[in-house]
Short mmCIF file of C-alpha atoms and ligand atoms in Angstrom, two decimals:
data_model
loop_
_atom_site.label_atom_id
_atom_site.label_comp_id
_atom_site.label_asym_id
_atom_site.label_seq_id
_atom_site.Cartn_x
_atom_site.Cartn_y
_atom_site.Cartn_z
CA MET M 134 -31.48 -3.41 0.44
CA ASP M 135 -34.95 -2.71 1.76
CA SER M 136 -36.68 0.66 1.78
CA GLU M 137 -35.77 1.57 5.37
CA GLN M 138 -32.05 1.08 4.87
CA ASP M 139 -29.78 3.99 4.09
CA VAL M 140 -28.51 4.50 0.57
CA CYS M 141 -26.51 7.53 1.67
CA LEU M 142 -24.71 6.35 4.77
CA CYS M 143 -23.00 9.70 5.35
CA PHE M 144 -26.31 11.51 5.87
CA HIS M 145 -28.55 8.55 6.78
CA VAL M 146 -30.85 8.99 3.81
CA SER M 147 -32.99 5.91 3.36
CA ARG M 148 -33.97 4.31 0.11
CA ARG M 149 -37.61 5.16 0.91
CA LYS M 150 -36.79 8.88 1.23
CA ILE M 151 -34.90 8.89 -2.05
CA GLU M 152 -37.63 7.03 -3.90
CA LYS M 153 -40.24 9.43 -2.54
CA PHE M 154 -38.10 12.42 -3.51
CA ILE M 155 -37.74 11.09 -7.06
CA ARG M 156 -41.46 10.33 -7.29
CA THR M 157 -42.64 13.68 -5.95
CA THR M 158 -40.08 16.14 -7.30
CA LYS M 159 -39.11 14.40 -10.56
CA PRO M 160 -35.55 15.78 -10.54
CA ARG M 161 -34.16 16.57 -13.98
CA ALA M 162 -30.56 15.83 -12.97
CA VAL M 163 -29.14 13.23 -10.61
CA SER M 164 -27.28 16.00 -8.78
CA GLN M 165 -30.64 17.31 -7.58
CA LEU M 166 -30.88 14.29 -5.29
CA SER M 167 -28.55 16.25 -3.01
CA GLU M 168 -31.66 18.25 -2.11
CA CYS M 169 -32.94 15.10 -0.42
CA TYR M 170 -31.26 15.53 2.99
CA GLY M 171 -27.84 16.02 1.39
CA ALA M 172 -27.73 12.59 -0.26
CA GLY M 173 -24.48 12.05 -2.14
CA THR M 174 -22.67 15.12 -0.83
CA GLY M 175 -20.36 13.35 1.62
CA CYS M 176 -17.84 10.66 0.68
CA GLY M 177 -19.41 10.07 -2.74
CA TRP M 178 -19.84 6.30 -2.34
CA CYS M 179 -23.58 6.32 -2.88
CA ARG M 180 -23.59 8.46 -6.03
CA PRO M 181 -23.63 5.55 -8.52
CA PHE M 182 -26.51 3.98 -6.57
CA LEU M 183 -28.39 7.27 -6.45
CA GLU M 184 -27.95 7.50 -10.20
CA ARG M 185 -29.29 3.98 -10.68
CA LEU M 186 -32.41 4.86 -8.71
CA TRP M 187 -32.79 8.15 -10.55
CA ARG M 188 -32.41 6.55 -14.00
CA SER M 189 -34.78 3.69 -13.26
CA GLU M 190 -38.33 3.83 -14.54
CA ASN M 191 -39.36 2.12 -11.31
CA PRO M 192 -36.77 2.78 -8.55
CA ALA M 193 -38.51 0.37 -6.16
CA ASP M 194 -37.66 -2.50 -8.51
CA GLU M 195 -33.96 -1.64 -8.67
CA THR M 196 -31.75 -4.22 -7.00
CA LEU M 197 -29.15 -2.77 -4.66
CA PRO M 198 -26.63 -4.72 -2.53
CA ASP M 199 -27.80 -5.90 0.86
CA ALA M 200 -27.12 -3.40 3.63
CA GLU M 201 -24.22 -5.25 5.24
CA GLN M 202 -22.40 -5.78 1.95
CA TYR M 203 -23.09 -2.18 0.97
CA ALA M 204 -21.58 -0.83 4.20
CA GLU M 205 -18.50 -3.05 3.83
CA GLN M 206 -17.94 -1.89 0.26
CA ARG M 207 -18.26 1.72 1.38
CA ALA M 208 -15.69 1.19 4.12
CA THR M 209 -13.25 -0.21 1.56
CA TYR M 210 -14.00 2.71 -0.77
CA ARG M 211 -13.31 5.24 1.98
CA LYS M 212 -10.05 3.53 3.01
CA LYS M 213 -8.79 3.64 -0.58
CA ARG M 214 -9.61 7.34 -0.81
CA GLN M 215 -7.54 8.06 2.29
CA THR M 216 -4.38 6.43 0.92
S1 LIG P 277 -22.60 7.43 1.47
FE1 LIG P 277 -23.59 9.07 0.45
S2 LIG P 277 -22.09 10.60 0.36
FE2 LIG P 277 -21.16 9.05 1.58
#
């Protein structure tokens, strides 16, 4: 996943925005990432990925799934939640 692709698909929050938010605000809890355009406050799919970025000493080096795979996995996640 490159920096322009969305980590939070519900609110279209890109990886770049999240990394900048982490770098500039240094949130003390992962839940504070919700202050970055609402990231993580929709379906919940992106929360583990937000946490990985937040916990990382260098979020830009964190490997996340490619965008297509990520979106497919989210669709499956959302379908399971509806049943
Ligand atoms: S993808 Fe982030 S809350 Fe749904």
